[in-house]
Coordinates of C-alpha atoms in Angstrom, one line a residue:
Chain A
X1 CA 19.4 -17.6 -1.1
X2 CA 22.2 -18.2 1.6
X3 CA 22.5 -15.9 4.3
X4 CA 25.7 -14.7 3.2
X5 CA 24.8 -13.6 -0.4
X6 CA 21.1 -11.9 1.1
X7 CA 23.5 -10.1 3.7
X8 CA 25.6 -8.8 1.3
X9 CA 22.5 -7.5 -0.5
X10 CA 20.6 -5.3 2.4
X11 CA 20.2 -2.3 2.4
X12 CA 20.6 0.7 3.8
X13 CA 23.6 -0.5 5.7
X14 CA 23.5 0.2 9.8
X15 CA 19.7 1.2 9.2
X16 CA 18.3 2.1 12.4
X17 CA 14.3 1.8 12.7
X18 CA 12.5 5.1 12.8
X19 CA 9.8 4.0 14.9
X20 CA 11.5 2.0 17.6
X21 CA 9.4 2.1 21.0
X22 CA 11.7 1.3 23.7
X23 CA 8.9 0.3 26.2
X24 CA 8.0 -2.4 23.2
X25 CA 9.0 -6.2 23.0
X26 CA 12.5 -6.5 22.1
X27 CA 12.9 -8.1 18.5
X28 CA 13.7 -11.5 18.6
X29 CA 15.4 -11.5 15.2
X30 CA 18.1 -9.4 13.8
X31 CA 19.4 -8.0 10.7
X32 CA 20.6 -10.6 8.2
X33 CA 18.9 -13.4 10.3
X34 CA 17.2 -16.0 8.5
X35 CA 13.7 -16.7 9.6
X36 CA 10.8 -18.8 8.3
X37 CA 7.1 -17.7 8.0
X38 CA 5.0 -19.6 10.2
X39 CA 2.4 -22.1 7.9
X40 CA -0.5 -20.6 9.8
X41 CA -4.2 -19.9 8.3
X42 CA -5.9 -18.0 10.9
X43 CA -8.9 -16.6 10.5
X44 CA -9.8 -12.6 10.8
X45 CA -7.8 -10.3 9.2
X46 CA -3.8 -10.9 8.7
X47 CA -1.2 -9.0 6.9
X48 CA 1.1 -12.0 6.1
X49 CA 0.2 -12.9 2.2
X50 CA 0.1 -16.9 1.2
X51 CA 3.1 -16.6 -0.7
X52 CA 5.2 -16.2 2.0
X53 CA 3.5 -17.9 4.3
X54 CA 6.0 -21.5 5.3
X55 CA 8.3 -20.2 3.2
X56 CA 12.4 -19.4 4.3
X57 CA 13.3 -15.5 3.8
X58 CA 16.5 -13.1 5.6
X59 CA 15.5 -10.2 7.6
X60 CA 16.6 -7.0 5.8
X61 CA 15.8 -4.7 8.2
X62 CA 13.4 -3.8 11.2
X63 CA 11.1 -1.5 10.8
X64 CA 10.0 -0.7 14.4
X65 CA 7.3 -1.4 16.7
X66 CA 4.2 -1.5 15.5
X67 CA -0.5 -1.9 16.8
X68 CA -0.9 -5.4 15.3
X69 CA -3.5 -5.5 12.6
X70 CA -4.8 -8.7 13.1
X71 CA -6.3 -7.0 16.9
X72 CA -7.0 -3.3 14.9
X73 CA -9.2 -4.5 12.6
X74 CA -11.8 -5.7 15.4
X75 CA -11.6 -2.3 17.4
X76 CA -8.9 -3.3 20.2
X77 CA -6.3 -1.4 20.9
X78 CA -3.5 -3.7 19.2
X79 CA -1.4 -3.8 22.0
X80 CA 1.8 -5.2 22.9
X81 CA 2.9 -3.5 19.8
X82 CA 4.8 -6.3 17.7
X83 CA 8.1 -5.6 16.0
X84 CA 7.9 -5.5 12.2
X85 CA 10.4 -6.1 10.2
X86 CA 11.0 -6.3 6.2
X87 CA 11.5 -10.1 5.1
X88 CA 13.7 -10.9 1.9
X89 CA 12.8 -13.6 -0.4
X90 CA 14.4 -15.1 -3.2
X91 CA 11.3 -15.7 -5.9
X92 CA 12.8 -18.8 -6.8
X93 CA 12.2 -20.0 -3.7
X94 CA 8.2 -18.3 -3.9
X95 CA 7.4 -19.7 -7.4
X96 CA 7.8 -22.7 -9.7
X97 CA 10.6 -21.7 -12.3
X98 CA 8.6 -23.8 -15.0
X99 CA 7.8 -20.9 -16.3
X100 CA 9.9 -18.2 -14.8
X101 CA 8.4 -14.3 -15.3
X102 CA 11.6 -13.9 -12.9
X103 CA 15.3 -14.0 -13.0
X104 CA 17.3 -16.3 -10.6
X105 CA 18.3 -13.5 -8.5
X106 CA 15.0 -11.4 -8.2
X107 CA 14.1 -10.8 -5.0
X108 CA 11.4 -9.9 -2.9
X109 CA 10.4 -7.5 0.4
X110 CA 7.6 -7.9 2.7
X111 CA 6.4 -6.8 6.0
X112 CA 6.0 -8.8 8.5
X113 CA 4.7 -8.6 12.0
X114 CA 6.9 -10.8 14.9
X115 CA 4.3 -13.5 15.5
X116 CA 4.4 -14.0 12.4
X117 CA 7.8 -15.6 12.6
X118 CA 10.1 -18.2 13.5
X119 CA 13.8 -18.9 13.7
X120 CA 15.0 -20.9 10.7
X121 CA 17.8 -23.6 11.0
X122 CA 19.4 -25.0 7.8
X123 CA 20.6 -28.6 9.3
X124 CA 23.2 -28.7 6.4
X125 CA 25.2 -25.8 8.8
X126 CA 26.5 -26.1 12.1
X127 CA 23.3 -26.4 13.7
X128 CA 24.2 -26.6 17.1
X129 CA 26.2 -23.1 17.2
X130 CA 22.8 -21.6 15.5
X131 CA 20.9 -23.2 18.0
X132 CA 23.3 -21.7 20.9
X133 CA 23.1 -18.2 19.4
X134 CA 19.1 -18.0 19.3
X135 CA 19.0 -19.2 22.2
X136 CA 21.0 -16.4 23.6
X137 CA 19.0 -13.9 21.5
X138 CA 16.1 -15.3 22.9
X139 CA 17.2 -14.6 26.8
X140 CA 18.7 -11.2 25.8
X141 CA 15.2 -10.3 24.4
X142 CA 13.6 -11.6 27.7
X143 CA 16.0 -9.8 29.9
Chain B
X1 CA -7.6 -9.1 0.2
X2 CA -4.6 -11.1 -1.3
X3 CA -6.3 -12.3 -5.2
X4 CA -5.2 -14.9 -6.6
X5 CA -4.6 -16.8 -9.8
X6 CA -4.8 -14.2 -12.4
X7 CA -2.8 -14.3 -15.6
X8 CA -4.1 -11.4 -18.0
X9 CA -2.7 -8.4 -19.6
X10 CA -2.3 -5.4 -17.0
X11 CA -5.1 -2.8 -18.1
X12 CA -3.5 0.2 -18.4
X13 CA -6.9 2.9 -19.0
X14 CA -7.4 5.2 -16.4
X15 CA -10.5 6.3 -15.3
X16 CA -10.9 10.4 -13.8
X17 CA -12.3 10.0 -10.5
X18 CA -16.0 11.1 -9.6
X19 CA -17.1 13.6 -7.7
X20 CA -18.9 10.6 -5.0
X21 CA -15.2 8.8 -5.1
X22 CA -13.6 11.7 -4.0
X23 CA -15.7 12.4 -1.6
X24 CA -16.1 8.7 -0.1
X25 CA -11.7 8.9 -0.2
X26 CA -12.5 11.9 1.9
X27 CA -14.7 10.9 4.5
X28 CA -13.0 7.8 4.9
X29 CA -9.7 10.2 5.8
X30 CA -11.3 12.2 8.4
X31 CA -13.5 9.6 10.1
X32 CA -10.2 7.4 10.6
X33 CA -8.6 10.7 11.7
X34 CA -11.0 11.2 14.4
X35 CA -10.6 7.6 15.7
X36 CA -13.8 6.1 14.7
X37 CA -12.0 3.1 12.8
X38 CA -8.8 2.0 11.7
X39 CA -7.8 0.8 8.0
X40 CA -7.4 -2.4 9.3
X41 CA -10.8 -2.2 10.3
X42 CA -11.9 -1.1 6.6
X43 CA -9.7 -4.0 5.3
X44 CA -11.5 -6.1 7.4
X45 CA -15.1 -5.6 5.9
X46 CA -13.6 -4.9 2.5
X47 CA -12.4 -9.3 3.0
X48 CA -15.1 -10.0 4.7
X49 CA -17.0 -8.9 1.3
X50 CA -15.3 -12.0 -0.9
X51 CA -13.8 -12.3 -4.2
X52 CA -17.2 -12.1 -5.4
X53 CA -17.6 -8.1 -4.6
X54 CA -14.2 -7.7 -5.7
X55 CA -15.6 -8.7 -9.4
X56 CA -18.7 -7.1 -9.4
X57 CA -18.0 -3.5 -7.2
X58 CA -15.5 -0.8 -8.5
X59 CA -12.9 0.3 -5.7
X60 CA -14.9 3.1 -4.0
X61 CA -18.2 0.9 -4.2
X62 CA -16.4 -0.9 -2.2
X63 CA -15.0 1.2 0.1
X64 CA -18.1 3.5 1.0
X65 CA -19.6 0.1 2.0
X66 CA -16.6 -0.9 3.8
X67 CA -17.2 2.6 5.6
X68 CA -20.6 2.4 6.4
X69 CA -20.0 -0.9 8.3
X70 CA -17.3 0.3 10.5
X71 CA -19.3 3.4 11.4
X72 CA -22.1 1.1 12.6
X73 CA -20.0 -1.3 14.7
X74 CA -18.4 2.2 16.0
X75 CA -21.8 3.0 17.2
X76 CA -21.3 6.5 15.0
X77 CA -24.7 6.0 12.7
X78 CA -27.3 3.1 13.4
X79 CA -28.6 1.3 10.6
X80 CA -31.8 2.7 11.6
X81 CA -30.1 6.3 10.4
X82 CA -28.9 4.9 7.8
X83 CA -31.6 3.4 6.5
X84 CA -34.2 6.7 6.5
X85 CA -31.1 8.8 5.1
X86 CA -30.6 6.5 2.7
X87 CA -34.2 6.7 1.3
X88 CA -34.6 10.3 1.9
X89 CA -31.5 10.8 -0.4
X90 CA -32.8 8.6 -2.9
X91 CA -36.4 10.0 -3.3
X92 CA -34.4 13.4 -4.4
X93 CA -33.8 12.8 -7.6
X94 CA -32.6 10.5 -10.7
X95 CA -28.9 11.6 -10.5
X96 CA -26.0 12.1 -8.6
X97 CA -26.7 15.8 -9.1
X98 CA -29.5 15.8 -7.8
X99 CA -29.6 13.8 -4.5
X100 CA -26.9 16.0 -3.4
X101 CA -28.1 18.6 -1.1
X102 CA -27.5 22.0 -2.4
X103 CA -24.6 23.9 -0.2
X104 CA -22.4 20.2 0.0
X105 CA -21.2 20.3 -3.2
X106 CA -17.4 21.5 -4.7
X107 CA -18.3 23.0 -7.4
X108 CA -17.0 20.5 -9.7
X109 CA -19.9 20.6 -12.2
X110 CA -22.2 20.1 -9.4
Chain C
X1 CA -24.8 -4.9 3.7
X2 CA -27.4 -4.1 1.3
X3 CA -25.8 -5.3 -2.3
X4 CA -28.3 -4.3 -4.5
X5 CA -26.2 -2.4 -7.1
X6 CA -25.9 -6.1 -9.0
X7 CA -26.9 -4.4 -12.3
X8 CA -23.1 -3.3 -13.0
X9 CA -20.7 -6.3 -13.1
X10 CA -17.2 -5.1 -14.6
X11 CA -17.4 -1.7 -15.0
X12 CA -14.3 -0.4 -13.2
X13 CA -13.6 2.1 -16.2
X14 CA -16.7 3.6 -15.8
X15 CA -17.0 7.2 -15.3
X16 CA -20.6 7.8 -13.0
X17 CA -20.5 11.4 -13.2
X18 CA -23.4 13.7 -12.6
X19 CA -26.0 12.6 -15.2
X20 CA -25.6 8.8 -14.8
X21 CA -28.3 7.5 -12.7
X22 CA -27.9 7.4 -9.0
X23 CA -26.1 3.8 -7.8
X24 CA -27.0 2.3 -4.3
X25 CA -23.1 3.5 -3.5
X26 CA -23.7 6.9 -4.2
X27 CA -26.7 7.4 -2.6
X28 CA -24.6 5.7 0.6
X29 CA -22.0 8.3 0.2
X30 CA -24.4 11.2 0.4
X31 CA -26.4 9.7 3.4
X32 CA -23.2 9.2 5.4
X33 CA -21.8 12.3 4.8
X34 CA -24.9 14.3 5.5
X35 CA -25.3 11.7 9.1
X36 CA -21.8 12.8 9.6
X37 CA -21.9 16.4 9.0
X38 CA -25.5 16.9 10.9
X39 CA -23.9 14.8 13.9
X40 CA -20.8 16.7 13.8
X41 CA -18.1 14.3 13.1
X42 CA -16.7 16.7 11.0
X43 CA -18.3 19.4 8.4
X44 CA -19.3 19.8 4.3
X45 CA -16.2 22.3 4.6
X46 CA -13.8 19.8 6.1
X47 CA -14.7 17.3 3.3
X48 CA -14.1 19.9 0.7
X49 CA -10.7 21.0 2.3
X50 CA -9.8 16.9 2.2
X51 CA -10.4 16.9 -1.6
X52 CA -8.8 19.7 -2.2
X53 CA -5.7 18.4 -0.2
X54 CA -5.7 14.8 -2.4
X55 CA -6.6 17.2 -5.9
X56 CA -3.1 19.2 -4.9
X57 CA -1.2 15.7 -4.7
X58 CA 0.5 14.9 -7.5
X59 CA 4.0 13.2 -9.3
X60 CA 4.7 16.5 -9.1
X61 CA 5.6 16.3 -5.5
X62 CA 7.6 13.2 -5.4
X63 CA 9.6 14.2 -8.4
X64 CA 10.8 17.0 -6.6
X65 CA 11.9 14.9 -3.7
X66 CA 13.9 12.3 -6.0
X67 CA 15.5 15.1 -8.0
X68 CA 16.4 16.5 -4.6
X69 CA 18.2 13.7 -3.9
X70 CA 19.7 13.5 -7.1
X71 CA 21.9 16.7 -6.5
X72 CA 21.9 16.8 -2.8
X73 CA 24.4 13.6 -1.6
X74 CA 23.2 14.4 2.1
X75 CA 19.4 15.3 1.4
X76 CA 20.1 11.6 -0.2
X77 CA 21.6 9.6 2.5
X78 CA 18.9 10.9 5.0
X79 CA 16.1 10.1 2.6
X80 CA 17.4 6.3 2.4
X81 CA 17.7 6.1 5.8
X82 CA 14.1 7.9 7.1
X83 CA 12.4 9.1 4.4
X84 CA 9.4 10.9 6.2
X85 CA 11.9 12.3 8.8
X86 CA 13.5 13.7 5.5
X87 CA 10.8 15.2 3.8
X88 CA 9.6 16.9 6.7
X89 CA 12.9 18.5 7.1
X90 CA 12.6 20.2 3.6
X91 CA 8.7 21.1 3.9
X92 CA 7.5 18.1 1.7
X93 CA 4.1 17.3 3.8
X94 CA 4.1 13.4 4.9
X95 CA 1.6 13.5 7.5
X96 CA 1.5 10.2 9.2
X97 CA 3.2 8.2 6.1
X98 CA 6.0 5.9 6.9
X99 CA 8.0 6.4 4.1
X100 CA 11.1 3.9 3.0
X101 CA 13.3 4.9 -0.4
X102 CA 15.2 2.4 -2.4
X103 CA 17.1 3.6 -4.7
X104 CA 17.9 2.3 -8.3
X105 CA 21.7 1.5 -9.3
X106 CA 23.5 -0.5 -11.9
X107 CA 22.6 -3.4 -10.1
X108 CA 19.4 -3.2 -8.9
X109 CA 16.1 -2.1 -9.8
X110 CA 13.2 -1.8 -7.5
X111 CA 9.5 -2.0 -8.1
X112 CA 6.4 -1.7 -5.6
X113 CA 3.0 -3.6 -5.4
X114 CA 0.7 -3.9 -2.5
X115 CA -0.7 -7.5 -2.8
X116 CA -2.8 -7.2 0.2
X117 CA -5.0 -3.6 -1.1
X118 CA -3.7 -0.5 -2.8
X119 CA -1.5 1.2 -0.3
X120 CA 0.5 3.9 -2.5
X121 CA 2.4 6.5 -1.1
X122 CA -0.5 9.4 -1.7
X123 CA 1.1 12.0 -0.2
X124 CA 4.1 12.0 -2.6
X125 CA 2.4 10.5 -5.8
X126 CA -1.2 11.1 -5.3
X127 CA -4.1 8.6 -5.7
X128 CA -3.1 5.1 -7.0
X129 CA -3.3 4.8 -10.9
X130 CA -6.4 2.0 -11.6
X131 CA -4.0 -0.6 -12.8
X132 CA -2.2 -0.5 -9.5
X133 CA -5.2 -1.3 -7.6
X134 CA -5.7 -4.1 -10.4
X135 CA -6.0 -8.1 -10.0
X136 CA -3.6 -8.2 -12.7
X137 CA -0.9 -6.3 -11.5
X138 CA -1.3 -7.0 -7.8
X139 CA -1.1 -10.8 -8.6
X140 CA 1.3 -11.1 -11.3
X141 CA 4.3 -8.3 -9.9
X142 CA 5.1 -10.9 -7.0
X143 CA 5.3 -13.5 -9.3
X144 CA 6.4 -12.5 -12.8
X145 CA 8.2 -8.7 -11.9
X146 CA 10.1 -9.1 -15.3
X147 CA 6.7 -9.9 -17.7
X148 CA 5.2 -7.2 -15.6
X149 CA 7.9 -4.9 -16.9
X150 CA 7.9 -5.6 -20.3
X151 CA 4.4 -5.1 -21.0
X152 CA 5.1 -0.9 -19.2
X153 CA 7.7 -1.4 -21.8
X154 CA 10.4 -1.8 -19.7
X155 CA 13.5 -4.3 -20.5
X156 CA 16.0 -4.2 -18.0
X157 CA 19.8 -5.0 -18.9
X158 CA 21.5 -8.1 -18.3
X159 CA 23.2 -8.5 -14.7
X160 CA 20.1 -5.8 -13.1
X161 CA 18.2 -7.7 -10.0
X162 CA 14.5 -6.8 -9.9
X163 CA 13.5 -6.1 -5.9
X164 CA 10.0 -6.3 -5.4
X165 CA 8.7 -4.8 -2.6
X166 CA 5.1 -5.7 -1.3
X167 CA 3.5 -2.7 1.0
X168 CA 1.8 -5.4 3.2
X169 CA 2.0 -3.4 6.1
X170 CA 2.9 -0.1 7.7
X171 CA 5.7 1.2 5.2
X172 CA 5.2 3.2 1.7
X173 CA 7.7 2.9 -0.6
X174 CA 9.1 5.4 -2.9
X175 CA 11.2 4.1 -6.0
X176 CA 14.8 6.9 -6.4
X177 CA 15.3 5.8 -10.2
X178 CA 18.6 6.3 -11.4
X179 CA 19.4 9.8 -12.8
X180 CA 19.5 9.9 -16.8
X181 CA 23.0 10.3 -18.1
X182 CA 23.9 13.8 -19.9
X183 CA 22.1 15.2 -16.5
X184 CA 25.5 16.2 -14.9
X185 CA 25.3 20.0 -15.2
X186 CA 21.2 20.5 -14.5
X187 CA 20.0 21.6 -11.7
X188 CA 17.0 20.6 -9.2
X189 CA 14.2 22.1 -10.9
X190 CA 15.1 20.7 -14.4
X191 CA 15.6 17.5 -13.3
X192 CA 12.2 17.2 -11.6
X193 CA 10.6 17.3 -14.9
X194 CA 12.5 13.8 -16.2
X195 CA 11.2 12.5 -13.1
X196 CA 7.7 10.1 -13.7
X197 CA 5.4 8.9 -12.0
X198 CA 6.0 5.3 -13.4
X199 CA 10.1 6.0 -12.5
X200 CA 8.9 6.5 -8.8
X201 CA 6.6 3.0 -8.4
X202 CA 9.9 1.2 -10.3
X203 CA 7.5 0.4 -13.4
X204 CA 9.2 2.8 -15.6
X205 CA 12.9 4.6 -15.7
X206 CA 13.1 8.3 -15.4
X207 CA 12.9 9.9 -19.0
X208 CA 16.0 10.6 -21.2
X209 CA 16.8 14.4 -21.4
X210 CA 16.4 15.1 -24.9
X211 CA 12.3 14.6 -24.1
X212 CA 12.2 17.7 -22.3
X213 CA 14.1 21.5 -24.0
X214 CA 16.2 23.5 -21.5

């Protein structure tokens, strides 16, 4: 899926997240923006399925700031809250298409927690403007 | 717990929930309510548990367990408690019916 | 944990009622909530008031909502764009549920799982229905949406997407199916009843309206 066509596709347009926390870390990512899951296996409890786990997805919206999980489950108090945000995938990029349950354009949403993710850069695209535009993202979040 | 692997037909039967279900869904509401453990915390045990409980528990076997646990680390109940309560309620009776105390019940059937 | 209810492998469709002998999880349900009560953490009538609340939730509720939205274009839009923030604004009780609705059009039709457990929007739909909470489904609605569908009965036309969405974490979803054709002149309150509860997890459509007489 190319970030133009998953663009096109989100929705609700302008969305603005219901439970934004303005004392919160700034999201590093923004709508549209295509991220990759990091290939992590920690142990304890994590919210991040396998199947998306390494794999490339767009960010259709943020949700807001949420206690993460992975520090609720063992009684702390979860904080800095984490941005969450709702990950697209295409599931031809999830699954074999040996023997596809799927169609070519079926898609699929899941929540995912900031640390969760990383910036994605498709070398076959003008790498070095990506590369100058996260990195401005990245100082605007740390301003 | 993300499952994995299975290919079979989606089993559409439904089950009416118990009495005990019910009332495990409940507690589990209001204890969390009060801030004696978060879901995460449930879904913690309920991993913790392995595949193998998935198989061989039904969902609110599960979760009363899961429950239990998460009242002990909370320091709510010791396992001590639990343990004479535990054999207290089972020395009442045979049946569901009749390990509940009188006076708890909803009156469904009970 | 104690595991000594090994007697009872596969028997999810069981229904221990009264008369079946007491399991190992029962008798930890009564213990706790007697501890509970006796240490004040809440009392017998609190738990009874909690069951009544979940026996009152129903498809019921949730139809309402879509069939709201189905004749009110700004009820609509608000729902889209928060949906708790929308239901508490026409008395539809949401507690602390996150909600997000995505809707159904020509092109698109959604569908919900949660991979990870069984989160379900209770407040709208009730408790979960026991294949949702299924191996089965959980596993194969991320992977093969479109075999999932058929087997509810479902075959979608040519040129429909199939969005999945996977409640891995804070958010409940709520499926608006489309609104049957032949609908144009019925109001709220007859539409709620075309509304199911399959329609509103995306596993089903809403029903035709010759299934239900004016």
């Amino acid at each position: 899926m190319t970030e133009e066509t998953a663009s096109e596709r989100l929705t609700p347009p302008n969305f603005a997240p219901p439970y934004w926390d303005a004392s919160a870390l700034k999201p590093r990512f923004s709508m549209g923006k295509r991220v990759r899951v990091r290939r992590g296996a920690p142990p304890g409890h994590v919210r991040t399925p396998w199947y998306v786990r390494g794999r490339v997805g767009v960010v259709e919206r943020i949700c807001g700031h949420f206690a993460d999980p992975q520090e609720l489950a063992y009684r702390r108090d979860g904080t800095p809250k984490q941005p969450l945000y709702r990950v697209r995938f295409a599931l031809s990029d999830l699954w074999s298409a040996a023997e596809p349950g799927f169609g070519l354009e079926d898609t699929i949403d899941v929540e995912i927690y900031e640390g969760w993710l990383e910036p994605y850069f498709d070398y076959g695209g003008d790498f070095a403007a990506e590369s100058a535009k996260i990195e401005r993202e990245i100082a605007d979040a740390a301003r | 717990m993300e499952l994995l692997g299975e290919q079979g037909a989606i089993d559409l039967d439904q089950h009416d929930f118990a009495l005990w279900e019910k009332r495990v869904d409940a507690l589990l509401v209001l204890a969390s309510a009060r801030g004696y453990f978060t879901v995460d915390g449930l879904r913690r045990v309920l991993e913790d548990m392995g595949p193998e409980a998935f198989e061989r528990f039904s969902y609110y076997e599960r979760w009363v367990q899961a429950v239990a646990q998460n009242l002990v680390e909370a320091g709510v109940v010791t396992l001590e408690e639990l343990r004479a309560k535990t054999e207290e309620v089972a020395a009442r009776g045979s049946t569901y019916g009749e390990a509940s105390l009188a006076g708890t019940s909803t009156g469904e059937g009970a | 944990m104690p595991h000594d209810d090994v007697d009872h492998p596969h028997r999810r469709p069981d229904r221990p009622d009264q008369d079946h002998p007491l399991t190992y999880a029962q008798t930890l349900e009564i213990a706790l909530r007697e501890l509970l009560v006796e240490k004040e953490v809440f009392t017998a009538e609190e738990i009874n008031a909690q069951i009544s609340r979940m026996d009152s939730r129903s498809p019921a509720i949730g139809a309402q909502v879509v069939a709201r939205a189905w004749t009110d274009p700004d009820f609509k839009a608000r729902l889209l764009a928060d949906g708790s923030a929308a239901c508490r604004a026409v008395g539809v009780e949401v507690e602390a549920m996150k909600l997000v609705v995505v809707e159904n059009d020509e092109a698109t039709h959604n569908m919900l799982v949660c991979t990870l457990c069984s989160c379900y929007p209770r407040n709208l739909l009730g408790l979960p229905p026991d294949w949702y909470k299924q191996r089965a489904y959980r596993t194969r609605a991320v992977r093969e949406p479109r075999k999932v569908l058929a087997e509810f009965g479902l075959t979608l036309p040519e040129g429909v997407r199939v969005q999945v969405h996977d409640s891995t974490a804070d958010m409940r979803y709520l499926v608006l199916p489309r609104r049957p054709e032949g609908t144009e002149a019925w109001d709220a309150e007859r539409l709620a009843a075309l509304v199911t509860r399959d329609s509103m997890i995306g596993v089903g459509l809403a029903s035709p309206p010759e299934t239900t007489p004016a």
